[in-house]
mmCIF file of C-alpha atoms in Angstrom:
data_model
loop_
_atom_site.group_PDB
_atom_site.id
_atom_site.type_symbol
_atom_site.label_atom_id
_atom_site.label_comp_id
_atom_site.label_asym_id
_atom_site.label_seq_id
_atom_site.Cartn_x
_atom_site.Cartn_y
_atom_site.Cartn_z
ATOM 1 C CA MET A 49 5.896 -12.121 29.928
ATOM 2 C CA ALA A 50 5.968 -14.693 27.132
ATOM 3 C CA ARG A 51 5.940 -13.297 23.637
ATOM 4 C CA GLU A 52 2.744 -13.885 21.640
ATOM 5 C CA LYS A 53 2.779 -16.692 19.110
ATOM 6 C CA PRO A 54 3.115 -15.365 15.559
ATOM 7 C CA LEU A 55 -0.331 -14.894 14.044
ATOM 8 C CA GLY A 56 -1.143 -15.444 10.410
ATOM 9 C CA ASN A 57 -0.882 -17.807 7.459
ATOM 10 C CA PRO A 58 2.320 -18.323 5.444
ATOM 11 C CA THR A 59 2.436 -16.441 2.120
ATOM 12 C CA ARG A 60 3.936 -17.679 -1.139
ATOM 13 C CA GLY A 61 6.801 -15.289 -0.553
ATOM 14 C CA THR A 62 7.130 -13.947 -4.118
ATOM 15 C CA THR A 63 9.207 -10.815 -4.196
ATOM 16 C CA ASN A 64 11.394 -8.801 -6.540
ATOM 17 C CA PRO A 65 13.652 -5.789 -6.169
ATOM 18 C CA ASN A 66 11.778 -2.517 -6.585
ATOM 19 C CA ARG A 67 8.426 -4.285 -6.509
ATOM 20 C CA LEU A 68 7.137 -1.944 -3.803
ATOM 21 C CA ARG A 69 8.720 1.274 -5.036
ATOM 22 C CA ARG A 70 5.326 2.900 -5.648
ATOM 23 C CA VAL A 71 4.015 2.553 -2.133
ATOM 24 C CA ASP A 72 7.463 3.443 -0.755
ATOM 25 C CA ARG A 73 7.421 6.631 -2.778
ATOM 26 C CA TRP A 74 3.999 7.460 -1.377
ATOM 27 C CA LEU A 75 5.124 6.741 2.210
ATOM 28 C CA THR A 76 8.090 9.056 1.927
ATOM 29 C CA ALA A 77 5.909 11.878 0.562
ATOM 30 C CA SER A 78 2.740 11.491 2.656
ATOM 31 C CA PRO A 79 2.324 14.448 5.018
ATOM 32 C CA ARG A 80 0.457 12.293 7.525
ATOM 33 C CA VAL A 81 3.172 9.627 7.573
ATOM 34 C CA SER A 82 5.891 12.277 7.814
ATOM 35 C CA THR A 83 4.205 13.934 10.784
ATOM 36 C CA LEU A 84 3.954 10.571 12.553
ATOM 37 C CA LEU A 85 7.595 9.717 11.967
ATOM 38 C CA ARG A 86 8.911 13.177 12.930
ATOM 39 C CA HIS A 87 7.053 13.364 16.237
ATOM 40 C CA ALA A 88 7.192 9.729 17.349
ATOM 41 C CA GLU A 89 9.388 9.012 20.354
ATOM 42 C CA ASP A 90 10.322 5.723 18.611
ATOM 43 C CA PRO A 91 9.664 6.073 14.856
ATOM 44 C CA LEU A 92 9.398 2.347 14.188
ATOM 45 C CA VAL A 93 8.028 1.073 10.819
ATOM 46 C CA VAL A 94 7.192 -2.593 10.445
ATOM 47 C CA ASP A 95 7.286 -4.361 7.041
ATOM 48 C CA LEU A 96 4.891 -7.205 7.613
ATOM 49 C CA GLY A 97 5.281 -10.321 5.477
ATOM 50 C CA TYR A 98 8.222 -9.299 3.376
ATOM 51 C CA GLY A 99 8.466 -12.683 1.599
ATOM 52 C CA ALA A 100 11.216 -15.109 0.706
ATOM 53 C CA TYR A 101 13.883 -12.375 0.597
ATOM 54 C CA GLY A 102 14.365 -9.215 2.593
ATOM 55 C CA VAL A 103 15.165 -6.972 -0.340
ATOM 56 C CA THR A 104 11.962 -4.854 -0.261
ATOM 57 C CA THR A 105 12.452 -4.281 3.514
ATOM 58 C CA VAL A 106 16.009 -3.089 2.829
ATOM 59 C CA GLU A 107 14.692 -0.778 0.126
ATOM 60 C CA LEU A 108 11.998 0.586 2.441
ATOM 61 C CA ALA A 109 14.539 1.354 5.142
ATOM 62 C CA ALA A 110 16.838 3.159 2.700
ATOM 63 C CA ARG A 111 14.030 5.238 1.215
ATOM 64 C CA LEU A 112 12.493 6.221 4.545
ATOM 65 C CA ARG A 113 15.799 6.996 6.227
ATOM 66 C CA ALA A 114 16.820 9.276 3.372
ATOM 67 C CA VAL A 115 13.916 11.477 4.444
ATOM 68 C CA HIS A 116 13.617 10.613 8.146
ATOM 69 C CA PRO A 117 17.086 9.621 9.560
ATOM 70 C CA ARG A 118 15.618 8.496 12.938
ATOM 71 C CA VAL A 119 13.380 5.850 11.441
ATOM 72 C CA ARG A 120 13.863 2.201 12.396
ATOM 73 C CA VAL A 121 12.508 -0.530 10.109
ATOM 74 C CA LEU A 122 11.704 -4.091 11.269
ATOM 75 C CA GLY A 123 10.848 -6.816 8.788
ATOM 76 C CA LEU A 124 8.558 -9.564 10.090
ATOM 77 C CA GLU A 125 7.984 -13.037 8.618
ATOM 78 C CA LEU A 126 6.226 -16.108 10.003
ATOM 79 C CA ASP A 127 8.861 -18.466 8.525
ATOM 80 C CA PRO A 128 12.056 -18.567 10.574
ATOM 81 C CA GLU A 129 14.009 -19.693 7.512
ATOM 82 C CA ARG A 130 13.047 -16.476 5.737
ATOM 83 C CA VAL A 131 14.140 -14.511 8.784
ATOM 84 C CA ALA A 132 17.469 -16.309 8.816
ATOM 85 C CA ALA A 133 17.941 -15.566 5.064
ATOM 86 C CA ALA A 134 17.320 -11.909 5.570
ATOM 87 C CA LEU A 135 19.442 -11.319 8.690
ATOM 88 C CA PRO A 136 22.778 -10.826 6.829
ATOM 89 C CA ALA A 137 21.264 -7.558 5.517
ATOM 90 C CA ALA A 138 20.336 -6.337 9.046
ATOM 91 C CA ASP A 139 21.866 -3.190 10.470
ATOM 92 C CA PRO A 140 20.513 -2.923 14.030
ATOM 93 C CA PRO A 141 18.940 -0.823 15.363
ATOM 94 C CA TRP A 142 18.022 0.873 12.037
ATOM 95 C CA LEU A 143 17.130 -2.283 10.131
ATOM 96 C CA ASP A 144 16.367 -5.682 11.571
ATOM 97 C CA PHE A 145 14.405 -8.884 10.861
ATOM 98 C CA ARG A 146 12.375 -11.008 13.254
ATOM 99 C CA GLN A 147 9.806 -13.778 13.294
ATOM 100 C CA GLY A 148 6.284 -12.372 13.642
ATOM 101 C CA GLY A 149 2.866 -11.895 12.154
ATOM 102 C CA PHE A 150 -0.249 -9.863 12.830
ATOM 103 C CA GLU A 151 0.741 -9.594 16.491
ATOM 104 C CA LEU A 152 3.726 -7.497 15.256
ATOM 105 C CA ALA A 153 6.167 -9.479 17.457
ATOM 106 C CA GLY A 154 5.101 -7.429 20.491
ATOM 107 C CA THR A 155 6.212 -4.109 18.978
ATOM 108 C CA ARG A 156 4.199 -0.864 18.785
ATOM 109 C CA PRO A 157 5.100 0.679 15.424
ATOM 110 C CA VAL A 158 3.791 3.939 14.114
ATOM 111 C CA VAL A 159 3.440 2.584 10.563
ATOM 112 C CA VAL A 160 2.923 -0.944 9.210
ATOM 113 C CA ARG A 161 3.346 -1.740 5.521
ATOM 114 C CA ALA A 162 1.654 -5.088 4.656
ATOM 115 C CA PHE A 163 1.770 -5.920 0.963
ATOM 116 C CA ASN A 164 0.607 -9.063 -0.814
ATOM 117 C CA VAL A 165 -0.145 -10.581 2.569
ATOM 118 C CA LEU A 166 -3.921 -10.693 2.671
ATOM 119 C CA ARG A 167 -4.256 -11.616 -0.981
ATOM 120 C CA GLN A 168 -4.237 -15.305 0.002
ATOM 121 C CA TYR A 169 -6.874 -14.841 2.721
ATOM 122 C CA ALA A 170 -10.669 -15.053 2.361
ATOM 123 C CA GLU A 171 -12.421 -11.714 2.090
ATOM 124 C CA GLU A 172 -14.308 -12.278 5.343
ATOM 125 C CA GLU A 173 -10.973 -12.673 7.147
ATOM 126 C CA VAL A 174 -9.748 -9.235 6.215
ATOM 127 C CA PRO A 175 -11.498 -7.136 8.942
ATOM 128 C CA GLY A 176 -10.146 -9.446 11.626
ATOM 129 C CA ALA A 177 -6.600 -9.210 10.263
ATOM 130 C CA TRP A 178 -6.806 -5.420 10.021
ATOM 131 C CA LYS A 179 -7.986 -5.259 13.672
ATOM 132 C CA LEU A 180 -5.179 -7.451 14.917
ATOM 133 C CA VAL A 181 -2.660 -5.042 13.460
ATOM 134 C CA LEU A 182 -4.459 -1.821 14.272
ATOM 135 C CA ASP A 183 -4.871 -2.757 17.909
ATOM 136 C CA ARG A 184 -1.114 -3.048 18.235
ATOM 137 C CA LEU A 185 -0.116 0.214 16.590
ATOM 138 C CA ALA A 186 1.273 3.152 18.515
ATOM 139 C CA PRO A 187 -1.318 5.907 19.154
ATOM 140 C CA GLY A 188 -2.167 7.601 15.857
ATOM 141 C CA GLY A 189 -0.434 4.855 13.870
ATOM 142 C CA LEU A 190 -1.286 3.792 10.338
ATOM 143 C CA LEU A 191 -1.615 0.510 8.485
ATOM 144 C CA VAL A 192 -0.922 0.543 4.728
ATOM 145 C CA GLU A 193 -2.264 -2.715 3.274
ATOM 146 C CA GLY A 194 -2.253 -3.521 -0.374
ATOM 147 C CA THR A 195 -1.369 -5.555 -3.387
ATOM 148 C CA CYS A 196 0.813 -5.159 -6.496
ATOM 149 C CA ASP A 197 1.886 -7.144 -9.505
ATOM 150 C CA GLU A 198 5.198 -8.994 -9.642
ATOM 151 C CA ILE A 199 7.181 -6.067 -11.037
ATOM 152 C CA GLY A 200 5.361 -3.185 -9.333
ATOM 153 C CA ARG A 201 3.640 -1.618 -12.324
ATOM 154 C CA LEU A 202 0.100 -2.049 -10.948
ATOM 155 C CA CYS A 203 -0.392 -1.326 -7.298
ATOM 156 C CA SER A 204 -3.219 -0.411 -4.848
ATOM 157 C CA TRP A 205 -3.505 -0.014 -1.143
ATOM 158 C CA VAL A 206 -5.845 0.933 1.673
ATOM 159 C CA THR A 207 -4.608 3.291 4.444
ATOM 160 C CA LEU A 208 -6.160 2.620 7.810
ATOM 161 C CA SER A 209 -6.092 4.141 11.270
ATOM 162 C CA ALA A 210 -7.637 2.905 14.493
ATOM 163 C CA ASP A 211 -10.918 4.349 13.239
ATOM 164 C CA GLY A 212 -10.845 2.062 10.188
ATOM 165 C CA PRO A 213 -10.110 2.502 6.470
ATOM 166 C CA LEU A 214 -9.350 6.099 5.379
ATOM 167 C CA THR A 215 -8.434 6.028 1.709
ATOM 168 C CA LEU A 216 -7.866 3.846 -1.336
ATOM 169 C CA THR A 217 -4.886 4.630 -3.529
ATOM 170 C CA LEU A 218 -4.229 3.329 -7.051
ATOM 171 C CA SER A 219 -0.746 3.674 -8.475
ATOM 172 C CA VAL A 220 0.035 2.612 -12.077
ATOM 173 C CA ARG A 221 2.885 2.873 -14.530
ATOM 174 C CA LEU A 222 1.371 5.191 -17.123
ATOM 175 C CA GLY A 223 3.699 4.286 -19.947
ATOM 176 C CA SER A 224 2.392 0.749 -20.118
ATOM 177 C CA LEU A 225 -1.243 1.403 -19.122
ATOM 178 C CA ASP A 226 -3.940 0.048 -21.397
ATOM 179 C CA ARG A 227 -6.864 1.207 -19.301
ATOM 180 C CA PRO A 228 -7.065 2.177 -15.588
ATOM 181 C CA SER A 229 -9.352 -0.707 -14.611
ATOM 182 C CA THR A 230 -6.464 -3.099 -15.350
ATOM 183 C CA VAL A 231 -5.484 -2.415 -11.744
ATOM 184 C CA ALA A 232 -8.659 -4.254 -10.673
ATOM 185 C CA GLU A 233 -6.716 -7.497 -10.676
ATOM 186 C CA ARG A 234 -4.457 -6.015 -7.991
ATOM 187 C CA LEU A 235 -7.066 -4.435 -5.731
ATOM 188 C CA PRO A 236 -6.710 -5.087 -2.009
ATOM 189 C CA LYS A 237 -8.474 -8.247 -0.787
ATOM 190 C CA ALA A 238 -11.293 -6.200 0.727
ATOM 191 C CA LEU A 239 -12.249 -4.942 -2.773
ATOM 192 C CA ILE A 240 -10.956 -7.411 -5.355
ATOM 193 C CA HIS A 241 -14.147 -9.498 -5.359
ATOM 194 C CA ARG A 242 -16.302 -6.386 -5.374
ATOM 195 C CA ASN A 243 -15.482 -5.225 -8.866
ATOM 196 C CA VAL A 244 -18.919 -6.200 -10.102
ATOM 197 C CA PRO A 245 -21.918 -4.112 -11.225
ATOM 198 C CA GLY A 246 -23.701 -2.501 -8.327
ATOM 199 C CA GLU A 247 -20.610 -2.121 -6.171
ATOM 200 C CA PRO A 248 -19.051 1.352 -5.647
ATOM 201 C CA VAL A 249 -15.545 0.281 -6.662
ATOM 202 C CA HIS A 250 -16.880 -1.052 -9.970
ATOM 203 C CA ASP A 251 -18.638 2.254 -10.588
ATOM 204 C CA PHE A 252 -15.445 4.115 -9.746
ATOM 205 C CA LEU A 253 -13.213 2.080 -12.040
ATOM 206 C CA SER A 254 -15.773 2.196 -14.845
ATOM 207 C CA LEU A 255 -15.895 5.977 -14.599
ATOM 208 C CA VAL A 256 -12.097 6.260 -14.542
ATOM 209 C CA ASP A 257 -11.990 4.086 -17.710
ATOM 210 C CA GLY A 258 -14.555 6.367 -19.335
ATOM 211 C CA CYS A 259 -12.546 9.464 -18.454
ATOM 212 C CA TRP A 260 -9.333 7.814 -19.707
ATOM 213 C CA ALA A 261 -11.031 7.019 -23.040
ATOM 214 C CA ALA A 262 -12.389 10.591 -23.349
ATOM 215 C CA ALA A 263 -8.899 11.980 -22.577
ATOM 216 C CA ALA A 264 -7.346 10.005 -25.446
ATOM 217 C CA PRO A 265 -6.537 13.109 -27.528
ATOM 218 C CA HIS A 266 -4.286 14.319 -24.730
ATOM 219 C CA GLY A 267 -2.221 11.186 -25.307
ATOM 220 C CA ALA A 268 -0.553 13.035 -28.147
ATOM 221 C CA PHE A 269 1.382 14.851 -25.432
ATOM 222 C CA GLY A 270 2.188 11.658 -23.559
ATOM 223 C CA ALA A 271 0.490 9.297 -21.129
ATOM 224 C CA ARG A 272 1.089 11.607 -18.194
ATOM 225 C CA PHE A 273 -0.948 14.451 -19.819
ATOM 226 C CA ARG A 274 -3.693 11.955 -20.654
ATOM 227 C CA TRP A 275 -3.779 10.811 -17.034
ATOM 228 C CA LEU A 276 -3.896 14.376 -15.690
ATOM 229 C CA GLU A 277 -6.843 15.101 -17.959
ATOM 230 C CA THR A 278 -8.477 11.870 -16.773
ATOM 231 C CA VAL A 279 -8.221 13.051 -13.151
ATOM 232 C CA ARG A 280 -9.539 16.465 -14.074
ATOM 233 C CA MET A 281 -12.602 14.865 -15.725
ATOM 234 C CA LEU A 282 -13.094 12.621 -12.746
ATOM 235 C CA ARG A 283 -13.122 15.514 -10.393
ATOM 236 C CA ALA A 284 -15.508 17.413 -12.701
ATOM 237 C CA ARG A 285 -17.917 14.519 -12.334
ATOM 238 C CA GLY A 286 -17.955 14.969 -8.607
ATOM 239 C CA TRP A 287 -15.401 12.414 -7.367
ATOM 240 C CA PRO A 288 -13.428 13.716 -4.344
ATOM 241 C CA VAL A 289 -9.945 12.904 -5.612
ATOM 242 C CA LEU A 290 -7.375 13.705 -2.946
ATOM 243 C CA ASP A 291 -3.816 15.048 -3.081
ATOM 244 C CA GLY A 292 -2.864 17.116 -6.086
ATOM 245 C CA PRO A 293 -1.119 17.224 -9.500
ATOM 246 C CA LYS A 294 2.272 16.409 -8.013
ATOM 247 C CA ARG A 295 0.956 12.989 -7.021
ATOM 248 C CA TRP A 296 -1.370 12.498 -10.000
ATOM 249 C CA ARG A 297 1.544 12.998 -12.418
ATOM 250 C CA LEU A 298 3.126 9.827 -10.905
ATOM 251 C CA GLY A 299 0.127 7.757 -11.943
ATOM 252 C CA GLU A 300 -1.449 7.934 -8.460
ATOM 253 C CA LEU A 301 -5.114 8.365 -7.644
ATOM 254 C CA THR A 302 -6.409 8.504 -4.068
ATOM 255 C CA VAL A 303 -10.017 8.672 -3.004
ATOM 256 C CA PRO A 304 -11.795 8.534 0.374
ATOM 257 C CA TRP A 305 -12.616 4.976 1.409
ATOM 258 C CA HIS A 306 -16.297 5.675 1.816
ATOM 259 C CA THR A 307 -16.588 6.316 -1.967
ATOM 260 C CA VAL A 308 -15.513 2.739 -2.822
ATOM 261 C CA ALA A 309 -16.324 0.767 0.317
ATOM 262 C CA PRO A 310 -18.233 -2.486 -0.263
ATOM 263 C CA ARG A 311 -21.991 -2.262 0.029
#
């Protein structure tokens, strides 16, 4: 059977070492991801659209394999020149690079990481792109799709299963954080144009900003303490913040998708 033609639009390809460290840290610690990788017959993870250089795919493989030694990581890019440039770093079968897009090069991974890929698409194209990937995942598989700034200090992502979006996660470097809503410029494509009055994600970020301002006195003990107090206040106001202090201390904040989904 002939392999499917790579699906998708070329990205700018901007990348930097450690740019995706925040989502990688979440992937290695997520109980749901860990369960998938431990029990999968073939624990394949695809890094979709890794950019001009394969460095973030190499980092992902190293971080995941430190926790799950059976994991295989495959980097996919539409541009064959980018694939050729990354291949010297390959270490088959544990780490490899191939031409491919949303069709996932015919593979059936249990997890797909797709970062800064849909940022250049129109908002109305996002559901179709999600479906293309989700339809090709192994049973129970997950898509982690998001955006970050050039050096990985502001980061957000949606986690999806075959049933659709599950959660939104924000991850920020607390030491350089002015206000939490700064991450709005790096929201996933499905939300970035929805940060306007009347939309749930705008209400959410506005409330987080308000809690951050009210928690300012805790800043005397450091930005981490201020953030923990911010999350406490957010929960006290009824927001169903997920995970726990171990994740919050890292500058993470995860909420169910339905609380921020576009109207």
